[in-house]
mmCIF file of C-alpha atoms in Angstrom:
data_model
loop_
_atom_site.group_PDB
_atom_site.id
_atom_site.type_symbol
_atom_site.label_atom_id
_atom_site.label_comp_id
_atom_site.label_asym_id
_atom_site.label_seq_id
_atom_site.Cartn_x
_atom_site.Cartn_y
_atom_site.Cartn_z
ATOM 1 C CA MET A 1 -38.591 -134.040 32.171
ATOM 2 C CA ILE A 2 -36.108 -136.965 31.073
ATOM 3 C CA LEU A 3 -34.422 -136.000 28.050
ATOM 4 C CA TYR A 4 -34.587 -138.513 25.318
ATOM 5 C CA SER A 5 -30.942 -138.181 24.504
ATOM 6 C CA LEU A 6 -30.129 -139.108 28.037
ATOM 7 C CA ILE A 7 -32.586 -142.488 28.342
ATOM 8 C CA GLY A 8 -30.649 -145.188 26.642
ATOM 9 C CA ASP A 9 -28.245 -145.501 24.043
ATOM 10 C CA ILE A 10 -29.613 -146.381 20.254
ATOM 11 C CA SER A 11 -27.364 -146.938 17.134
ATOM 12 C CA LEU A 12 -27.031 -144.417 14.783
ATOM 13 C CA SER A 13 -26.627 -146.616 11.786
ATOM 14 C CA VAL A 14 -28.842 -146.540 8.850
ATOM 15 C CA TYR A 15 -29.863 -149.195 6.525
ATOM 16 C CA PHE A 16 -30.453 -148.656 3.000
ATOM 17 C CA ILE A 17 -31.849 -150.579 -0.086
ATOM 18 C CA PRO A 18 -31.637 -148.664 -3.473
ATOM 19 C CA TRP A 19 -35.017 -148.270 -5.471
ATOM 20 C CA ASP A 20 -34.262 -150.995 -8.132
ATOM 21 C CA VAL A 21 -37.173 -151.963 -9.936
ATOM 22 C CA ASN A 22 -35.186 -155.129 -11.213
ATOM 23 C CA GLN A 23 -35.839 -156.411 -7.652
ATOM 24 C CA ASN A 24 -38.736 -157.609 -5.687
ATOM 25 C CA LEU A 25 -38.712 -154.612 -3.546
ATOM 26 C CA LEU A 26 -41.094 -156.163 -0.953
ATOM 27 C CA LEU A 27 -38.435 -159.129 -0.391
ATOM 28 C CA GLU A 28 -36.021 -156.211 -0.193
ATOM 29 C CA SER A 29 -37.647 -154.222 2.434
ATOM 30 C CA GLU A 30 -38.043 -157.508 4.335
ATOM 31 C CA ARG A 31 -34.212 -157.720 4.535
ATOM 32 C CA LEU A 32 -33.730 -154.086 5.407
ATOM 33 C CA TYR A 33 -36.271 -154.696 8.294
ATOM 34 C CA GLU A 34 -34.316 -157.613 9.473
ATOM 35 C CA LYS A 35 -30.844 -155.780 9.451
ATOM 36 C CA ALA A 36 -32.452 -152.599 10.872
ATOM 37 C CA GLU A 37 -34.171 -154.405 13.596
ATOM 38 C CA THR A 38 -37.256 -152.286 12.731
ATOM 39 C CA PHE A 39 -39.691 -154.209 14.901
ATOM 40 C CA SER A 40 -37.476 -154.678 17.794
ATOM 41 C CA CYS A 41 -39.497 -151.940 19.660
ATOM 42 C CA ILE A 42 -42.586 -154.038 19.891
ATOM 43 C CA GLU A 43 -43.430 -156.171 22.676
ATOM 44 C CA LYS A 44 -46.399 -158.731 23.104
ATOM 45 C CA GLY A 45 -49.900 -156.605 23.318
ATOM 46 C CA ASP A 46 -48.285 -153.134 22.731
ATOM 47 C CA LEU A 47 -50.359 -150.926 21.069
ATOM 48 C CA VAL A 48 -48.653 -149.657 17.923
ATOM 49 C CA ALA A 49 -48.892 -146.182 16.293
ATOM 50 C CA VAL A 50 -48.086 -146.776 12.532
ATOM 51 C CA LYS A 51 -47.756 -143.120 11.796
ATOM 52 C CA LEU A 52 -47.999 -142.095 8.198
ATOM 53 C CA HIS A 53 -49.445 -139.748 5.671
ATOM 54 C CA VAL A 54 -52.047 -141.274 3.759
ATOM 55 C CA GLY A 55 -51.977 -138.267 1.398
ATOM 56 C CA GLU A 56 -54.302 -135.363 0.174
ATOM 57 C CA LEU A 57 -57.002 -137.027 -2.019
ATOM 58 C CA GLY A 58 -55.829 -136.778 -5.372
ATOM 59 C CA ASN A 59 -52.165 -136.940 -4.688
ATOM 60 C CA PRO A 60 -50.469 -139.958 -6.497
ATOM 61 C CA SER A 61 -47.116 -139.459 -4.695
ATOM 62 C CA TYR A 62 -47.558 -140.988 -1.091
ATOM 63 C CA VAL A 63 -46.175 -144.338 0.092
ATOM 64 C CA GLN A 64 -47.876 -147.191 -1.761
ATOM 65 C CA PRO A 65 -50.107 -149.184 0.398
ATOM 66 C CA PHE A 66 -48.706 -152.608 -0.039
ATOM 67 C CA PHE A 67 -45.572 -151.590 1.567
ATOM 68 C CA VAL A 68 -47.662 -150.342 4.709
ATOM 69 C CA HIS A 69 -49.388 -153.675 4.579
ATOM 70 C CA HIS A 70 -46.261 -155.602 4.689
ATOM 71 C CA ILE A 71 -45.224 -153.360 7.971
ATOM 72 C CA ILE A 72 -48.649 -154.213 9.473
ATOM 73 C CA GLN A 73 -47.905 -158.185 9.110
ATOM 74 C CA LYS A 74 -44.694 -157.665 10.313
ATOM 75 C CA ILE A 75 -45.861 -155.810 13.725
ATOM 76 C CA ARG A 76 -48.900 -158.323 14.196
ATOM 77 C CA ALA A 77 -46.229 -161.045 13.844
ATOM 78 C CA ALA A 78 -44.248 -159.488 16.657
ATOM 79 C CA GLY A 79 -47.053 -159.524 19.105
ATOM 80 C CA GLY A 80 -48.237 -155.958 18.669
ATOM 81 C CA LYS A 81 -51.606 -154.665 17.896
ATOM 82 C CA PRO A 82 -50.934 -151.674 15.063
ATOM 83 C CA PHE A 83 -53.301 -148.918 13.897
ATOM 84 C CA LEU A 84 -52.545 -146.489 11.338
ATOM 85 C CA THR A 85 -52.760 -142.951 12.834
ATOM 86 C CA ASP A 86 -52.197 -139.425 11.434
ATOM 87 C CA SER A 87 -53.458 -135.925 12.898
ATOM 88 C CA ASN A 88 -55.894 -133.811 11.396
ATOM 89 C CA THR A 89 -54.801 -131.074 9.613
ATOM 90 C CA TYR A 90 -55.048 -127.099 10.291
ATOM 91 C CA TYR A 91 -56.108 -126.043 7.165
ATOM 92 C CA LEU A 92 -59.293 -126.734 5.384
ATOM 93 C CA ALA A 93 -58.864 -129.651 3.290
ATOM 94 C CA GLN A 94 -59.958 -133.699 2.786
ATOM 95 C CA ARG A 95 -58.258 -134.197 6.284
ATOM 96 C CA HIS A 96 -59.354 -131.664 8.474
ATOM 97 C CA ASN A 97 -61.546 -133.679 10.752
ATOM 98 C CA ALA A 98 -61.218 -137.494 11.698
ATOM 99 C CA TYR A 99 -64.218 -138.670 9.454
ATOM 100 C CA ASP A 100 -63.003 -136.989 6.160
ATOM 101 C CA HIS A 101 -59.587 -138.083 7.276
ATOM 102 C CA ILE A 102 -60.657 -141.707 7.549
ATOM 103 C CA GLN A 103 -62.797 -141.573 4.478
ATOM 104 C CA THR A 104 -59.265 -140.015 2.427
ATOM 105 C CA ALA A 105 -57.448 -142.845 3.917
ATOM 106 C CA LEU A 106 -59.819 -145.358 2.564
ATOM 107 C CA MET A 107 -59.912 -143.990 -0.874
ATOM 108 C CA ASN A 108 -56.299 -144.009 -1.207
ATOM 109 C CA GLY A 109 -56.016 -147.869 -0.099
ATOM 110 C CA PHE A 110 -55.119 -147.795 3.651
ATOM 111 C CA ASN A 111 -57.445 -150.278 4.759
ATOM 112 C CA MET A 112 -55.291 -152.966 6.442
ATOM 113 C CA ALA A 113 -55.645 -151.764 10.052
ATOM 114 C CA PRO A 114 -57.990 -149.677 11.728
ATOM 115 C CA PHE A 115 -57.254 -145.787 11.429
ATOM 116 C CA ILE A 116 -57.473 -143.608 14.153
ATOM 117 C CA ALA A 117 -57.197 -139.968 13.883
ATOM 118 C CA ALA A 118 -54.346 -139.089 16.451
ATOM 119 C CA ASP A 119 -55.713 -135.969 17.823
ATOM 120 C CA GLY A 120 -59.554 -136.781 17.739
ATOM 121 C CA LEU A 121 -62.488 -135.868 16.062
ATOM 122 C CA ARG A 122 -61.971 -132.035 15.807
ATOM 123 C CA SER A 123 -58.535 -132.437 17.261
ATOM 124 C CA GLU A 124 -59.724 -131.914 20.767
ATOM 125 C CA ASN A 125 -57.458 -134.813 21.970
ATOM 126 C CA SER A 126 -53.855 -133.801 22.829
ATOM 127 C CA ARG A 127 -51.397 -133.540 25.545
ATOM 128 C CA ILE A 128 -49.218 -130.456 26.190
ATOM 129 C CA VAL A 129 -45.543 -131.813 26.576
ATOM 130 C CA LYS A 130 -42.237 -129.881 27.643
ATOM 131 C CA THR A 131 -39.504 -129.903 25.257
ATOM 132 C CA ARG A 132 -36.611 -127.346 24.154
ATOM 133 C CA GLY A 133 -35.267 -125.029 21.677
ATOM 134 C CA ILE A 134 -37.441 -122.625 20.185
ATOM 135 C CA LEU A 135 -40.594 -123.998 21.524
ATOM 136 C CA PRO A 136 -40.848 -124.531 25.155
ATOM 137 C CA GLU A 137 -43.773 -127.156 24.813
ATOM 138 C CA ILE A 138 -45.728 -128.401 22.232
ATOM 139 C CA SER A 139 -49.301 -129.793 22.043
ATOM 140 C CA VAL A 140 -49.155 -133.499 21.106
ATOM 141 C CA SER A 141 -52.059 -135.593 19.661
ATOM 142 C CA GLY A 142 -53.568 -137.907 22.236
ATOM 143 C CA ALA A 143 -53.435 -141.239 20.340
ATOM 144 C CA ILE A 144 -49.571 -140.868 19.640
ATOM 145 C CA ALA A 145 -48.888 -140.161 23.465
ATOM 146 C CA GLU A 146 -50.832 -142.810 24.437
ATOM 147 C CA ALA A 147 -49.465 -145.472 21.973
ATOM 148 C CA ASP A 148 -46.611 -148.261 23.547
ATOM 149 C CA ALA A 149 -44.492 -147.979 20.553
ATOM 150 C CA MET A 150 -44.565 -146.244 17.065
ATOM 151 C CA ILE A 151 -43.291 -147.138 13.769
ATOM 152 C CA VAL A 152 -42.551 -143.964 11.849
ATOM 153 C CA ILE A 153 -43.232 -144.016 8.186
ATOM 154 C CA SER A 154 -42.313 -141.171 5.823
ATOM 155 C CA HIS A 155 -42.109 -140.155 2.402
ATOM 156 C CA CYS A 156 -38.878 -138.023 1.542
ATOM 157 C CA LYS A 157 -40.165 -134.722 -0.522
ATOM 158 C CA GLY A 158 -39.823 -130.727 -0.577
ATOM 159 C CA HIS A 159 -41.620 -128.525 1.279
ATOM 160 C CA ASP A 160 -42.256 -124.878 0.760
ATOM 161 C CA LEU A 161 -41.242 -123.459 4.259
ATOM 162 C CA SER A 162 -39.037 -125.939 5.653
ATOM 163 C CA GLY A 163 -37.215 -126.946 2.526
ATOM 164 C CA PHE A 164 -37.664 -130.760 3.072
ATOM 165 C CA GLY A 165 -39.861 -133.346 4.823
ATOM 166 C CA GLY A 166 -38.952 -136.491 6.166
ATOM 167 C CA ALA A 167 -38.904 -138.153 9.469
ATOM 168 C CA ILE A 168 -38.443 -135.317 11.898
ATOM 169 C CA LYS A 169 -41.458 -133.431 10.032
ATOM 170 C CA ASN A 170 -43.626 -136.447 10.290
ATOM 171 C CA LEU A 171 -42.732 -136.202 13.881
ATOM 172 C CA ALA A 172 -43.573 -132.639 14.342
ATOM 173 C CA MET A 173 -46.240 -131.948 12.165
ATOM 174 C CA GLY A 174 -48.097 -134.990 11.578
ATOM 175 C CA CYS A 175 -47.937 -136.145 15.670
ATOM 176 C CA THR A 176 -49.040 -132.622 16.978
ATOM 177 C CA SER A 177 -52.909 -131.199 17.365
ATOM 178 C CA ARG A 178 -54.281 -128.513 15.379
ATOM 179 C CA ALA A 179 -53.055 -126.068 17.953
ATOM 180 C CA GLY A 180 -49.553 -127.680 17.949
ATOM 181 C CA LYS A 181 -49.079 -127.142 14.205
ATOM 182 C CA LEU A 182 -50.080 -123.651 14.661
ATOM 183 C CA GLN A 183 -47.258 -123.271 17.553
ATOM 184 C CA GLN A 184 -44.789 -124.391 14.830
ATOM 185 C CA HIS A 185 -46.028 -122.557 11.648
ATOM 186 C CA ARG A 186 -46.127 -119.225 14.061
ATOM 187 C CA VAL A 187 -42.431 -118.948 14.606
ATOM 188 C CA VAL A 188 -42.410 -117.812 10.554
ATOM 189 C CA ASN A 189 -42.773 -114.070 10.368
ATOM 190 C CA LEU A 190 -45.025 -112.697 7.250
ATOM 191 C CA GLU A 191 -44.749 -109.266 5.635
ATOM 192 C CA ILE A 192 -46.655 -107.399 3.255
ATOM 193 C CA ASP A 193 -44.665 -104.510 1.194
ATOM 194 C CA GLN A 194 -47.045 -102.064 1.121
ATOM 195 C CA THR A 195 -45.148 -100.140 -1.685
ATOM 196 C CA LYS A 196 -45.942 -103.165 -3.984
ATOM 197 C CA CYS A 197 -49.339 -104.157 -2.650
ATOM 198 C CA THR A 198 -52.373 -102.998 -4.956
ATOM 199 C CA GLY A 199 -55.230 -103.924 -2.820
ATOM 200 C CA CYS A 200 -56.349 -106.737 -5.544
ATOM 201 C CA ALA A 201 -57.580 -109.229 -3.096
ATOM 202 C CA THR A 202 -56.108 -111.935 -4.446
ATOM 203 C CA CYS A 203 -54.858 -113.015 -1.023
ATOM 204 C CA LYS A 204 -57.920 -113.163 0.492
ATOM 205 C CA SER A 205 -59.544 -114.736 -2.505
ATOM 206 C CA VAL A 206 -57.022 -117.700 -2.220
ATOM 207 C CA CYS A 207 -57.028 -117.766 1.570
ATOM 208 C CA PRO A 208 -59.001 -121.021 2.774
ATOM 209 C CA ASN A 209 -59.708 -118.923 6.117
ATOM 210 C CA ASN A 210 -60.299 -115.692 4.130
ATOM 211 C CA LEU A 211 -57.892 -113.938 6.229
ATOM 212 C CA PRO A 212 -56.303 -110.901 4.678
ATOM 213 C CA GLU A 213 -58.065 -107.674 5.221
ATOM 214 C CA ILE A 214 -57.995 -105.062 2.475
ATOM 215 C CA VAL A 215 -58.220 -101.673 3.878
ATOM 216 C CA ASN A 216 -57.804 -98.690 2.152
ATOM 217 C CA LYS A 217 -56.754 -100.723 -0.912
ATOM 218 C CA LYS A 218 -54.046 -102.316 0.843
ATOM 219 C CA ALA A 219 -53.838 -105.993 2.215
ATOM 220 C CA TYR A 220 -53.091 -106.675 5.791
ATOM 221 C CA ILE A 221 -52.912 -110.168 7.387
ATOM 222 C CA THR A 222 -53.150 -109.660 11.140
ATOM 223 C CA SER A 223 -55.114 -112.433 12.520
ATOM 224 C CA PRO A 224 -53.583 -114.946 14.986
ATOM 225 C CA ILE A 225 -54.809 -117.950 13.209
ATOM 226 C CA CYS A 226 -53.023 -117.241 10.308
ATOM 227 C CA MET A 227 -50.589 -120.404 9.610
ATOM 228 C CA ARG A 228 -48.396 -118.867 7.191
ATOM 229 C CA CYS A 229 -49.372 -121.379 4.446
ATOM 230 C CA PRO A 230 -47.458 -120.190 1.226
ATOM 231 C CA ILE A 231 -50.507 -119.867 -0.932
ATOM 232 C CA CYS A 232 -51.166 -116.109 -0.363
ATOM 233 C CA GLN A 233 -47.584 -115.396 -1.315
ATOM 234 C CA SER A 234 -47.556 -117.670 -4.047
ATOM 235 C CA GLU A 235 -50.758 -116.051 -5.619
ATOM 236 C CA CYS A 236 -49.762 -112.683 -4.913
ATOM 237 C CA PRO A 237 -49.579 -111.013 -8.545
ATOM 238 C CA THR A 238 -47.145 -108.506 -7.358
ATOM 239 C CA LYS A 239 -44.790 -110.197 -5.209
ATOM 240 C CA ALA A 240 -45.622 -107.958 -2.250
ATOM 241 C CA ILE A 241 -45.818 -111.065 0.326
ATOM 242 C CA ASN A 242 -42.997 -112.477 1.950
ATOM 243 C CA PHE A 243 -41.664 -114.592 4.633
ATOM 244 C CA LEU A 244 -39.191 -113.707 7.279
ATOM 245 C CA ASN A 245 -36.827 -116.059 9.246
ATOM 246 C CA LYS A 246 -38.008 -119.238 7.555
ATOM 247 C CA GLU A 247 -35.166 -121.117 9.240
ATOM 248 C CA ASN A 248 -37.583 -120.950 12.453
ATOM 249 C CA ILE A 249 -39.731 -123.597 11.421
ATOM 250 C CA CYS A 250 -37.069 -125.998 10.620
ATOM 251 C CA LYS A 251 -36.154 -125.088 14.510
ATOM 252 C CA ALA A 252 -39.589 -125.531 15.562
ATOM 253 C CA LEU A 253 -39.893 -128.889 13.924
ATOM 254 C CA ALA A 254 -36.951 -130.036 15.798
ATOM 255 C CA SER A 255 -38.469 -128.739 19.239
ATOM 256 C CA ALA A 256 -41.736 -130.503 18.439
ATOM 257 C CA ALA A 257 -40.207 -133.826 17.146
ATOM 258 C CA LEU A 258 -38.560 -134.117 20.779
ATOM 259 C CA GLY A 259 -41.784 -133.372 22.444
ATOM 260 C CA VAL A 260 -43.349 -136.581 20.579
ATOM 261 C CA ILE A 261 -40.267 -138.418 21.275
ATOM 262 C CA GLU A 262 -40.628 -137.843 25.067
ATOM 263 C CA THR A 263 -43.940 -139.537 25.328
ATOM 264 C CA PHE A 264 -42.320 -142.938 24.351
ATOM 265 C CA GLN A 265 -40.286 -145.186 26.619
ATOM 266 C CA LYS A 266 -36.720 -145.652 25.111
ATOM 267 C CA ASN A 267 -36.078 -147.894 22.130
ATOM 268 C CA LYS A 268 -39.783 -147.694 21.199
ATOM 269 C CA ILE A 269 -39.616 -145.732 17.922
ATOM 270 C CA SER A 270 -38.535 -147.185 14.537
ATOM 271 C CA TYR A 271 -38.292 -145.029 11.367
ATOM 272 C CA VAL A 272 -38.626 -146.044 7.741
ATOM 273 C CA ASN A 273 -37.983 -143.396 5.134
ATOM 274 C CA PHE A 274 -39.478 -143.869 1.697
ATOM 275 C CA ALA A 275 -37.490 -141.817 -0.986
ATOM 276 C CA LYS A 276 -39.830 -142.344 -4.015
ATOM 277 C CA ASP A 277 -41.633 -139.605 -6.383
ATOM 278 C CA ILE A 278 -39.440 -136.905 -4.729
ATOM 279 C CA THR A 279 -41.330 -133.820 -5.751
ATOM 280 C CA GLN A 280 -41.191 -130.167 -4.636
ATOM 281 C CA HIS A 281 -44.347 -130.095 -2.954
ATOM 282 C CA CYS A 282 -45.453 -132.050 0.162
ATOM 283 C CA ASP A 283 -48.184 -134.879 0.259
ATOM 284 C CA CYS A 284 -50.580 -132.250 1.865
ATOM 285 C CA VAL A 285 -51.619 -130.969 -1.515
ATOM 286 C CA PRO A 286 -53.600 -132.837 -4.303
ATOM 287 C CA ASN A 287 -51.115 -131.437 -7.062
ATOM 288 C CA PRO A 288 -47.693 -132.128 -5.727
ATOM 289 C CA GLY A 289 -45.888 -131.430 -9.289
ATOM 290 C CA ALA A 290 -43.210 -133.664 -10.869
ATOM 291 C CA PRO A 291 -40.449 -135.352 -9.389
ATOM 292 C CA ILE A 292 -37.700 -133.408 -9.236
ATOM 293 C CA ILE A 293 -34.868 -136.008 -7.827
ATOM 294 C CA SER A 294 -34.861 -139.741 -9.110
ATOM 295 C CA ASN A 295 -35.922 -142.549 -6.683
ATOM 296 C CA VAL A 296 -33.498 -143.298 -4.416
ATOM 297 C CA GLY A 297 -34.808 -146.026 -2.350
ATOM 298 C CA ILE A 298 -35.709 -147.208 1.388
ATOM 299 C CA PHE A 299 -34.010 -146.466 4.697
ATOM 300 C CA ALA A 300 -34.668 -147.740 8.012
ATOM 301 C CA ALA A 301 -33.140 -146.712 11.304
ATOM 302 C CA ASN A 302 -33.989 -145.993 15.183
ATOM 303 C CA SER A 303 -33.099 -142.231 14.632
ATOM 304 C CA PRO A 304 -35.037 -139.481 12.704
ATOM 305 C CA VAL A 305 -31.900 -137.194 12.610
ATOM 306 C CA SER A 306 -29.768 -140.175 11.286
ATOM 307 C CA ILE A 307 -32.702 -141.376 8.786
ATOM 308 C CA ASP A 308 -33.007 -138.153 7.447
ATOM 309 C CA ALA A 309 -29.314 -137.354 7.282
ATOM 310 C CA ALA A 310 -28.970 -140.071 5.414
ATOM 311 C CA PHE A 311 -31.528 -139.518 2.710
ATOM 312 C CA LEU A 312 -29.827 -135.788 2.438
ATOM 313 C CA LYS A 313 -26.429 -137.245 2.172
ATOM 314 C CA LYS A 314 -27.758 -139.370 -0.720
ATOM 315 C CA ILE A 315 -28.818 -136.765 -3.108
ATOM 316 C CA ASN A 316 -28.071 -133.048 -4.000
ATOM 317 C CA TYR A 317 -30.179 -131.655 -1.639
ATOM 318 C CA GLN A 318 -29.551 -127.812 -2.620
ATOM 319 C CA GLN A 319 -32.085 -128.214 -4.908
ATOM 320 C CA PHE A 320 -34.862 -128.239 -2.421
ATOM 321 C CA ASN A 321 -32.625 -125.053 -0.645
ATOM 322 C CA ASN A 322 -33.085 -123.417 -3.973
ATOM 323 C CA LEU A 323 -36.779 -124.088 -4.470
ATOM 324 C CA SER A 324 -37.784 -122.815 -0.912
ATOM 325 C CA ASN A 325 -35.118 -120.543 0.173
ATOM 326 C CA VAL A 326 -34.208 -122.368 3.385
ATOM 327 C CA ASP A 327 -31.546 -124.678 4.437
ATOM 328 C CA CYS A 328 -33.516 -127.477 4.977
ATOM 329 C CA MET A 329 -30.174 -129.120 6.881
ATOM 330 C CA THR A 330 -31.323 -126.716 9.714
ATOM 331 C CA GLN A 331 -34.286 -128.990 10.943
ATOM 332 C CA ILE A 332 -31.316 -131.794 11.652
ATOM 333 C CA THR A 333 -28.765 -129.652 13.168
ATOM 334 C CA GLU A 334 -30.935 -128.122 15.514
ATOM 335 C CA ALA A 335 -32.530 -131.569 16.382
ATOM 336 C CA ILE A 336 -29.112 -132.463 17.275
ATOM 337 C CA HIS A 337 -28.606 -129.134 19.225
ATOM 338 C CA ILE A 338 -31.312 -129.722 21.334
ATOM 339 C CA GLY A 339 -30.907 -133.556 21.893
ATOM 340 C CA ILE A 340 -32.270 -135.812 19.864
ATOM 341 C CA PRO A 341 -29.947 -138.431 19.045
ATOM 342 C CA GLY A 342 -28.263 -138.902 15.664
ATOM 343 C CA LYS A 343 -25.552 -138.251 13.149
ATOM 344 C CA ILE A 344 -25.522 -135.371 10.716
ATOM 345 C CA ASN A 345 -23.166 -137.717 8.442
ATOM 346 C CA PRO A 346 -24.233 -141.039 9.549
ATOM 347 C CA GLU A 347 -22.741 -144.449 7.994
ATOM 348 C CA ILE A 348 -25.102 -146.050 5.749
ATOM 349 C CA GLN A 349 -25.252 -149.604 5.349
ATOM 350 C CA GLN A 350 -26.423 -150.898 2.355
ATOM 351 C CA VAL A 351 -28.101 -154.588 2.955
#
């Protein structure tokens, strides 16, 4: 495996426009893309994956479709053949299989290019890729691995386990199969304090997979398919369920992101981060909560590390840390540690 950090120089600068609704943000974003050379990764005839999160059905906080439509137009103008893509969810929701995923994309306004479920109809299409860090390998979704180039469009927001979700998380979770998602989530340990557990079975009733077992009026979660989602913990009336080593998922995100990047040739991925409607919860739920941070703007770069670090630099990210009880900067420092190019304190050029 040729490590991404060794296969070519990339600019570590991040370009930025503020979220100023007194300006035409579509025209402003055009200037942003030109300055950042966002579409220089595309050659004529390239099959270009436009990686985005179409939003869970009912969630109003995903990236507005007209911005994506504009990006699609720019890809076509550069000679690329764009397709929208995301991997199916591990958990049971409206994007669990390709059919429902496509229907959700259409309902949420993403009809400007073909939508291809990255990992197939039922997550059967994937490729095992070697990586570094806490994970030795990761299951990358097939349509991502086979694409010639990729534009990664991310919505910056909070996340209950990793603290923050941006470009790194979009690569890591969004570009991997169900097996890859489970790999990442399982690095977090789950513990039930039996002195607090009353065996009320609330955890079992709210678990989408009905996983907790109630034995002798005590709950146990031993199933290997438990993905460590926070539902049981948040609903437990006695606060008996706890996550241990939550920082491990931040490290797993970095490992998985590197694996995804390794499937592309050098200089074939660009990143755009939208820092708007910044909620505590991610786009994977229909009820993300009210924004907790004011709208910031749009970032563009060719490093997932630098673009995420630039967003965190612009805000008081301690709010994320306090809500999730994990340092969201860990995914950035770990990504740098395992060889993804970027800066923890990047230069931000406002255009």
